[in-house]
Short mmCIF file of C-alpha atoms and ligand atoms in Angstrom, two decimals:
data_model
loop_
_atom_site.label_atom_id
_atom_site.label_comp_id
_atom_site.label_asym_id
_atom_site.label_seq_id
_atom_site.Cartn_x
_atom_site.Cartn_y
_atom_site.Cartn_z
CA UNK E 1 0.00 0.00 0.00
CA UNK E 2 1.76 3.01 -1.15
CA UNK E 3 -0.35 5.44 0.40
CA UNK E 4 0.75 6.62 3.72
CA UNK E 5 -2.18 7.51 5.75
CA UNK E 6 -2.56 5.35 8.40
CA UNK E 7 -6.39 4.31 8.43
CA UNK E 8 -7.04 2.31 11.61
CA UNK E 9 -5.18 2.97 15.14
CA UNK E 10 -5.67 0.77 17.75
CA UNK E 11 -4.90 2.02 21.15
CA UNK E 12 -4.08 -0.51 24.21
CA UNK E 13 -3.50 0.35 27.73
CA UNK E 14 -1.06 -1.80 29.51
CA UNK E 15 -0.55 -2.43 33.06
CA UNK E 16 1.51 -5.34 34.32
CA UNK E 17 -0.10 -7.17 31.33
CA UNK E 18 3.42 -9.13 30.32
CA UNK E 19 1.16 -12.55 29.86
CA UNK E 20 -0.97 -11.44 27.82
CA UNK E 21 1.09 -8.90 25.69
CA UNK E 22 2.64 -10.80 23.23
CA UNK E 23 -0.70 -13.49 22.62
CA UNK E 24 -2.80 -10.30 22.25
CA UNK E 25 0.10 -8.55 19.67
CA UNK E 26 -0.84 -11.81 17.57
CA UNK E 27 -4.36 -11.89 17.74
CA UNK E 28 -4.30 -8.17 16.58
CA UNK E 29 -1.76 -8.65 13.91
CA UNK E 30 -3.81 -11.53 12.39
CA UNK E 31 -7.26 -9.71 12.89
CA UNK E 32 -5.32 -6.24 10.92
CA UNK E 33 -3.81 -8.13 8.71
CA UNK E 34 -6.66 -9.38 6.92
CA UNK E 35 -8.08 -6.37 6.49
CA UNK E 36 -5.71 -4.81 3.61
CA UNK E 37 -5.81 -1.37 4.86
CA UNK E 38 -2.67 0.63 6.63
CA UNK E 39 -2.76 0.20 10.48
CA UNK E 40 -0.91 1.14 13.30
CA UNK E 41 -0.86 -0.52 17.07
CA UNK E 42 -0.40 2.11 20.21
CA UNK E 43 0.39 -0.07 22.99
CA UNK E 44 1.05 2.37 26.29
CA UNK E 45 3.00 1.08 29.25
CA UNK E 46 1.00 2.32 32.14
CA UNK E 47 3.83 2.46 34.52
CA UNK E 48 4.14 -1.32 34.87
CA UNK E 49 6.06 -2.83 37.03
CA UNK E 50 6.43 -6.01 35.33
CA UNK E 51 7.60 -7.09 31.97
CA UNK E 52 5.58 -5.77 29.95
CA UNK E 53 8.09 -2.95 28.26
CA UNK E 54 10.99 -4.73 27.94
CA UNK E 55 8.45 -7.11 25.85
CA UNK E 56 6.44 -4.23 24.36
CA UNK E 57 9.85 -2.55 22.60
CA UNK E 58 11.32 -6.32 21.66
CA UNK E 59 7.86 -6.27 19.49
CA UNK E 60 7.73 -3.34 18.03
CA UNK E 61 11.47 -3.55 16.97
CA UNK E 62 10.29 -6.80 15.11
CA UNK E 63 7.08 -4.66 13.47
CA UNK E 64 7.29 -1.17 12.26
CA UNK E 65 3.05 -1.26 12.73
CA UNK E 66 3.81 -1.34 16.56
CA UNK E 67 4.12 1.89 18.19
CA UNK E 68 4.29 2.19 21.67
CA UNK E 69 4.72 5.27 24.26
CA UNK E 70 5.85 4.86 27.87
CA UNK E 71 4.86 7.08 30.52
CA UNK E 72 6.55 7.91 33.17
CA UNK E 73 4.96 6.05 35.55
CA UNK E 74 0.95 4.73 36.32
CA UNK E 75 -1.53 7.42 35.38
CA UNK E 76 -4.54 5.11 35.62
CA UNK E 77 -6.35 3.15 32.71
CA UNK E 78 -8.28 6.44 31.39
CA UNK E 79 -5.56 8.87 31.16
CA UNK E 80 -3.25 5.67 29.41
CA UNK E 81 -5.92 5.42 26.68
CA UNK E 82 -6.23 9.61 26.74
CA UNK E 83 -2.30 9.24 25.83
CA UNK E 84 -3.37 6.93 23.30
CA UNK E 85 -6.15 8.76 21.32
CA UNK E 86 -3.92 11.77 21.12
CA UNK E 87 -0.94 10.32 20.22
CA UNK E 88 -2.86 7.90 17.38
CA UNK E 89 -2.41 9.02 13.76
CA UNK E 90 -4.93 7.38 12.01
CA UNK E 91 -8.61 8.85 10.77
CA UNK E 92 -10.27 5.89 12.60
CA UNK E 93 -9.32 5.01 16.52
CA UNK E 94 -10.11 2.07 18.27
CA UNK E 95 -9.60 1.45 21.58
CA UNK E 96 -9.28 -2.12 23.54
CA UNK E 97 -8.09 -3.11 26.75
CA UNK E 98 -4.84 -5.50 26.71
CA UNK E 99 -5.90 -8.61 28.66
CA UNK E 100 -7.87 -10.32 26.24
CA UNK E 101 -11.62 -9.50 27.56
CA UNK E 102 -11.49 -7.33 24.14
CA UNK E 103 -11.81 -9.82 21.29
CA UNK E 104 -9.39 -8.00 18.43
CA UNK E 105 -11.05 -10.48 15.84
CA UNK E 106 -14.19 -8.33 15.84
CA UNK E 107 -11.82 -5.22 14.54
CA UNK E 108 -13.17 -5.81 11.17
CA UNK E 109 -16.30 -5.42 12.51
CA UNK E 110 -16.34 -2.49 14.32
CA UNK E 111 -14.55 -0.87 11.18
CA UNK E 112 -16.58 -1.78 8.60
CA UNK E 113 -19.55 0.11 10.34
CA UNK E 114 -18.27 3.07 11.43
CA UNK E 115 -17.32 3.17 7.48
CA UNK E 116 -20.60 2.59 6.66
CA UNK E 117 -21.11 6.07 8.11
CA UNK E 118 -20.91 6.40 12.22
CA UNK E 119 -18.70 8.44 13.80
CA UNK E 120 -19.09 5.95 17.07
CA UNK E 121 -19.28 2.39 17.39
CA UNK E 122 -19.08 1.06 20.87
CA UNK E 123 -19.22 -2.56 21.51
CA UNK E 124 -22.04 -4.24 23.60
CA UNK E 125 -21.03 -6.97 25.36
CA UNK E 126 -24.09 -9.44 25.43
CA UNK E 127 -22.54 -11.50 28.21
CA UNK E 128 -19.52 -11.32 30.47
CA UNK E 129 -17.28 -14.83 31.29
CA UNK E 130 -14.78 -14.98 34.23
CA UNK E 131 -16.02 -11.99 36.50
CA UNK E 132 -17.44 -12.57 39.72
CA UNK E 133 -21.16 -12.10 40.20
CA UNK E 134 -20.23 -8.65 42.55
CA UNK E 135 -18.89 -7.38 39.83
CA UNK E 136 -21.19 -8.10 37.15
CA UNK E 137 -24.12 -6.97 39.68
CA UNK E 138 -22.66 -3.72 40.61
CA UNK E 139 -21.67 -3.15 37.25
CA UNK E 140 -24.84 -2.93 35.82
CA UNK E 141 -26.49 -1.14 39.03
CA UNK E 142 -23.76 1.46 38.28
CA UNK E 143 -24.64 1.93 34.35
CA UNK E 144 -28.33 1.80 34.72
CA UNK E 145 -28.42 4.34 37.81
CA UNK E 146 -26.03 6.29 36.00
CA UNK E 147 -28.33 6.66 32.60
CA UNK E 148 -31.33 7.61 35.13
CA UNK E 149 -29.21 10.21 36.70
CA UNK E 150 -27.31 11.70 33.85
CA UNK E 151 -29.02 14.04 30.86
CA UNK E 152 -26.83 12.37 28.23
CA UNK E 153 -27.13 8.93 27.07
CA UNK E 154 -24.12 6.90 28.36
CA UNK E 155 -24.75 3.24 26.48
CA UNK E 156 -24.93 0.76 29.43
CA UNK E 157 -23.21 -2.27 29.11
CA UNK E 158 -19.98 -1.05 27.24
CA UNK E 159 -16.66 -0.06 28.33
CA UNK E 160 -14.38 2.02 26.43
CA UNK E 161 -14.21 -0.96 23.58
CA UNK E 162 -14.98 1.19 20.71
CA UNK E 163 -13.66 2.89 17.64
CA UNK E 164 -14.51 6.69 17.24
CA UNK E 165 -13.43 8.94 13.97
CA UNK E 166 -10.97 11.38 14.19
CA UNK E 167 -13.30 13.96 14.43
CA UNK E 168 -14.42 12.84 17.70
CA UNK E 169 -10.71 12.40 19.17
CA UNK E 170 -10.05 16.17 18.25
CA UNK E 171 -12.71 17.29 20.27
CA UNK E 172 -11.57 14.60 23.24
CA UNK E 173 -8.29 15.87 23.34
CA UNK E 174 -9.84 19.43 23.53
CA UNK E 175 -11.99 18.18 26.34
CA UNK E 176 -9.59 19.38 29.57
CA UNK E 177 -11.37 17.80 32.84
CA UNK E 178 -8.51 15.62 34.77
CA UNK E 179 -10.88 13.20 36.12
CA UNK E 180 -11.52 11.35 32.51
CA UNK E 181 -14.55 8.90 31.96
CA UNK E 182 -14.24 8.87 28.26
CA UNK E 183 -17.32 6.49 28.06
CA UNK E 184 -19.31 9.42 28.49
CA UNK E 185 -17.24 12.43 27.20
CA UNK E 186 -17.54 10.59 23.61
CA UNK E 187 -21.70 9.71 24.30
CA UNK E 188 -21.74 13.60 25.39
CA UNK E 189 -19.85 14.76 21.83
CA UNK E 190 -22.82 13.41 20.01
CA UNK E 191 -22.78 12.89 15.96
CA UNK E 192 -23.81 9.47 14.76
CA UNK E 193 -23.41 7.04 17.26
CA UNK E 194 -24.47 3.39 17.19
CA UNK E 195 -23.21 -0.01 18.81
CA UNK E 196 -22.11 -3.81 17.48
CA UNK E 197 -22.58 -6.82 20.24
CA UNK E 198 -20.47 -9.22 21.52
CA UNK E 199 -19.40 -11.49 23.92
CA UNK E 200 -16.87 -10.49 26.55
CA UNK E 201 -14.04 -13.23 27.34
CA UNK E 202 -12.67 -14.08 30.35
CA UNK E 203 -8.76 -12.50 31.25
CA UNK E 204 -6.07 -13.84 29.41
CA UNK E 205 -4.06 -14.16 32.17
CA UNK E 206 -3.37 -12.14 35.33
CA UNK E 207 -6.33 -10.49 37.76
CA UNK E 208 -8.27 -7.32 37.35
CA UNK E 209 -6.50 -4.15 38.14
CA UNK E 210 -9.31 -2.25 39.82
CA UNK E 211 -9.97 -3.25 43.26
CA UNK E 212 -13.72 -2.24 44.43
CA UNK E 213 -12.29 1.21 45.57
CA UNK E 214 -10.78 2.21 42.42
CA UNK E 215 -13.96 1.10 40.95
CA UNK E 216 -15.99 3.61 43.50
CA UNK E 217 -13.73 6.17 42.35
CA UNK E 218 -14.09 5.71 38.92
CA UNK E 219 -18.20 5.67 39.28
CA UNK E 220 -17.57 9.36 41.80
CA UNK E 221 -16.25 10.75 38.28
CA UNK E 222 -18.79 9.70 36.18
CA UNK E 223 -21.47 10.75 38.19
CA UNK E 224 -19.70 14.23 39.28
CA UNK E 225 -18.57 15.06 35.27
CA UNK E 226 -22.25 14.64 34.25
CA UNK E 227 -24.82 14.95 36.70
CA UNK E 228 -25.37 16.75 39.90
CA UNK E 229 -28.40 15.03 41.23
CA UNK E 230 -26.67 14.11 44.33
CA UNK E 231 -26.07 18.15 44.79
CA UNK E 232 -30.13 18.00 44.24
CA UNK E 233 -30.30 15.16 46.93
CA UNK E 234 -28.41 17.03 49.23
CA UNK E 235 -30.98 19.60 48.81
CA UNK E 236 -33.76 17.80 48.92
CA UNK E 237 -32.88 15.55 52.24
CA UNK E 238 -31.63 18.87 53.83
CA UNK E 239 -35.40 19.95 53.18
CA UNK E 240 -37.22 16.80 53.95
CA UNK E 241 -34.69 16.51 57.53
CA UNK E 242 -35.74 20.24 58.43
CA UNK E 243 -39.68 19.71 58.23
CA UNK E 244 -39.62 16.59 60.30
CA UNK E 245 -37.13 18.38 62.74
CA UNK E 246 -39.83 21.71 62.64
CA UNK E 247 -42.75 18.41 63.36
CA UNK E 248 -40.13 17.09 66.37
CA UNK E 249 -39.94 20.99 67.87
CA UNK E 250 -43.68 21.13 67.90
CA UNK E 251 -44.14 17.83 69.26
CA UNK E 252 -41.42 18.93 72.11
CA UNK E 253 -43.22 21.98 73.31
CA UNK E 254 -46.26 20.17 73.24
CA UNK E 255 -44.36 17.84 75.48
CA UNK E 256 -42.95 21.20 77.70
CA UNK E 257 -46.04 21.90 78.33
CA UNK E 258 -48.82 19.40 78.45
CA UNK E 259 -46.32 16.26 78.93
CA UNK E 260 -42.88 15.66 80.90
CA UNK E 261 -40.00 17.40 79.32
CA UNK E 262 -37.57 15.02 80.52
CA UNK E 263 -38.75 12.66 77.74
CA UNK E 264 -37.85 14.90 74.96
CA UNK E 265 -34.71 14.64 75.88
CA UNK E 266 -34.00 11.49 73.39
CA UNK E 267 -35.44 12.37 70.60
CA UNK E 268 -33.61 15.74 71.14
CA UNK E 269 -30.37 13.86 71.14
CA UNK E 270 -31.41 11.52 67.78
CA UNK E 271 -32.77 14.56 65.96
CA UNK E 272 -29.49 16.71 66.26
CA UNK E 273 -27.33 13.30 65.53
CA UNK E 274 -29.28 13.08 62.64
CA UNK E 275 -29.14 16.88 61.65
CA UNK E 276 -25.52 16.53 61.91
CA UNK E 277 -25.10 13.52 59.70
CA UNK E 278 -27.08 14.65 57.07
CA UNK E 279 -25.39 18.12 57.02
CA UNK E 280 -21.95 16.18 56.95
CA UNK E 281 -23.14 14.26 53.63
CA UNK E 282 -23.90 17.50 52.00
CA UNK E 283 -20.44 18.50 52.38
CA UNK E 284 -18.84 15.44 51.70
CA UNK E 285 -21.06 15.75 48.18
CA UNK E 286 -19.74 19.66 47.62
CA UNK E 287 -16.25 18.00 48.31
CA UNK E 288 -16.31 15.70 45.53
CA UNK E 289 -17.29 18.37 43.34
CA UNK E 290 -14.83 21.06 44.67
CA UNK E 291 -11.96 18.90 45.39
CA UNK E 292 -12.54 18.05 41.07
CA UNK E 293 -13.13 21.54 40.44
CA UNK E 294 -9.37 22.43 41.89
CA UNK E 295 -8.12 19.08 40.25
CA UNK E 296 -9.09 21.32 36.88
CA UNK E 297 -8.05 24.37 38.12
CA UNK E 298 -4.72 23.28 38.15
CA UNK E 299 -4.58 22.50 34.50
CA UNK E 300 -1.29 19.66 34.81
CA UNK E 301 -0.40 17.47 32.09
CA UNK E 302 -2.51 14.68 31.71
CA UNK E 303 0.20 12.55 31.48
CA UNK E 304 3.94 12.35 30.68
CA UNK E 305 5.47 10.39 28.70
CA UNK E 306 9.11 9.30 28.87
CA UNK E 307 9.53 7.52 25.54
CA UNK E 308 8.06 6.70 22.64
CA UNK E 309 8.27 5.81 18.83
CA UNK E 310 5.69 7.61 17.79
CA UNK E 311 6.90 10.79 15.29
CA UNK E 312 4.53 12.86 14.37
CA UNK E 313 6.50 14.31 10.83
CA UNK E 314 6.52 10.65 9.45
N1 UDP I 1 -4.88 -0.65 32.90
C1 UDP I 1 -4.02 0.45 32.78
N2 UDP I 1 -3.72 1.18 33.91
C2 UDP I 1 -4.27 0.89 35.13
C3 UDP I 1 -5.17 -0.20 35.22
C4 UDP I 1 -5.46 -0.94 34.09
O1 UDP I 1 -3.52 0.75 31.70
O2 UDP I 1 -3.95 1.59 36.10
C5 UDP I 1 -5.20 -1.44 31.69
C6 UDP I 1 -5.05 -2.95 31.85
O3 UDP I 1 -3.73 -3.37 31.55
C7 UDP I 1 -6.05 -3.48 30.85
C8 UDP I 1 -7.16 -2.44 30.88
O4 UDP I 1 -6.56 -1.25 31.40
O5 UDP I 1 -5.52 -3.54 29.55
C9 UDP I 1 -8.35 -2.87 31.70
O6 UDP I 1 -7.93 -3.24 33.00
P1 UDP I 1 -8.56 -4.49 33.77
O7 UDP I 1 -8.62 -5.67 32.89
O8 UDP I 1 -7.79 -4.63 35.04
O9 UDP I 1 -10.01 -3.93 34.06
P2 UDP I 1 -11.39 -4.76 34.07
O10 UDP I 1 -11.48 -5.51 32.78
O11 UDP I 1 -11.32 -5.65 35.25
O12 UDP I 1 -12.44 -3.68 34.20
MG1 MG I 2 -10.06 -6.72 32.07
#
């Protein structure tokens, strides 16, 4: 193919993924290959601790289609595949994640419909091997409270297994917020959006990277980038708590005066533990927001990367 634009970019995030690295650079290669079109891989090295870059740069001496950038250490899986998109060259981006549970031979796929004119094609996985029923469960409590709660339409049931056109990445990359959840920045960019199913596999090899914490985290910024219902809840609990504490003072003078005071004293006691709690919650909720607001303020780097292959003037 004499022409040099590069058509299709896939992006991979990789953390500690040295198993799987070299059986998914395979499956891609065969999957690309096939498809008779010009193709580059982005594989970034999330600040892994194994060996996953010494294997990474042994590859993609062996195959000019492998580019790879290293940053400088772990800046989390959104902000890898952030590095990714902007980095990527070609007019159609696809991203996967590097243990496997992303199927590269449905590439072809994905690619032939976005060319049949979307700008978006996420894929829907129809069932999910190998995770543990928590996670399934509060995985799809997450996504479907999340579409209630939210004025955009974030697709449940996807992750960030998709390939967008490079119309979309320009506006990502112009998209500043540090707290990424790139699911829903690309849903919010709009155009012509549609999805392909399939089944999600089990892990290569190795265990999940987010622990149930990371996982809370990661929900905080979805909900906090695009909703602020739980600033309404605040609200709205801070007005329900006030009338029944206005019913409790009437009921206590009633008590002053027509019943013993003594026994107000408990419900005295609950009503201002109760006050207090619910007044601590609405502050904890402005902290998320303000403590992401400051994060943006600050307007760092995303990321940094130490090393790459990737040259821009090609
Ligand atoms: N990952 C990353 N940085 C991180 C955590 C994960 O680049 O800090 C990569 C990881 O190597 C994998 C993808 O992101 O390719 C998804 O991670 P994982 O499989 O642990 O997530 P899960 O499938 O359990 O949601
Ligand atoms: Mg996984």
């Amino acid at each position: 193919m004499s022409d040099k634009t590069i058509h299709l970019s896939v992006v991979v995030p990789l953390y500690n993924e040295e198993n799987n690295v070299e059986k998914l650079h395979n499956r891609l290669q065969t999957s690309l290959q096939q498809m008779q079109i010009n193709y580059e891989v982005v594989f970034i090295n999330d600040g892994s601790r194994d060996k996953t870059l010494p294997l990474v740069l042994k590859l993609a001496q062996e195959n000019p289609s492998l580019r790879y950038i290293d940053l400088s250490r772990n800046f989390g899986h959104q902000l890898a595949i952030f590095a990714g998109i902007e980095n990527a060259r070609g007019e159609y981006i696809l991203v996967m994640d590097g243990d496997g549970q992303d199927p590269p031979e449905i590439i072809p796929d994905l690619y032939e419909k976005a060319k049949s004119g979307y700008e978006v094609v996420y894929a829907k996985r129809r069932k999910r091997d190998g995770e543990s029923f928590l996670k399934k469960f509060t995985a799809k409590i997450f996504y479907r409270t999340l579409a209630k709660i939210t004025s955009i339409e974030i697709p449940v049931d996807t992750g960030d297994f998709r390939i967008i056109h490079r119309k979309i990445r320009d506006i990502l990359v112009k998209m500043p917020e540090q707290h990424k959840y790139i699911r829903g920045q690309i849903a919010w960019i709009g155009f012509n959006q549609t999805y392909l199913e399939y089944d999600r596999q089990e892990r290569m090899s190795g265990e999940t990277k987010f622990s149930y914490g990371k996982m809370m985290r990661f929900a905080l910024d979805g909900i906090s980038s695009f909703s602020t219902w739980p600033l309404k809840m605040a609200t709205i609990s801070g007005f329900v708590v006030s009338g029944v504490a206005f019913l409790l003072i009437i009921y206590s003078l009633y008590q002053k005066f027509f019943g013993y005071t003594e026994r107000g004293w408990t419900s005295m006691q609950i009503s201002i533990l109760f006050l207090g709690g619910i007044q601590l919650l609405g502050i904890g909720i402005l902290g998320e927001y303000i403590g992401r607001m400051n994060d943006n303020v600050k307007n760092r780097p995303h990321y940094i990367i130490r090393d790459s292959n990737i040259r821009r003037d090609e």
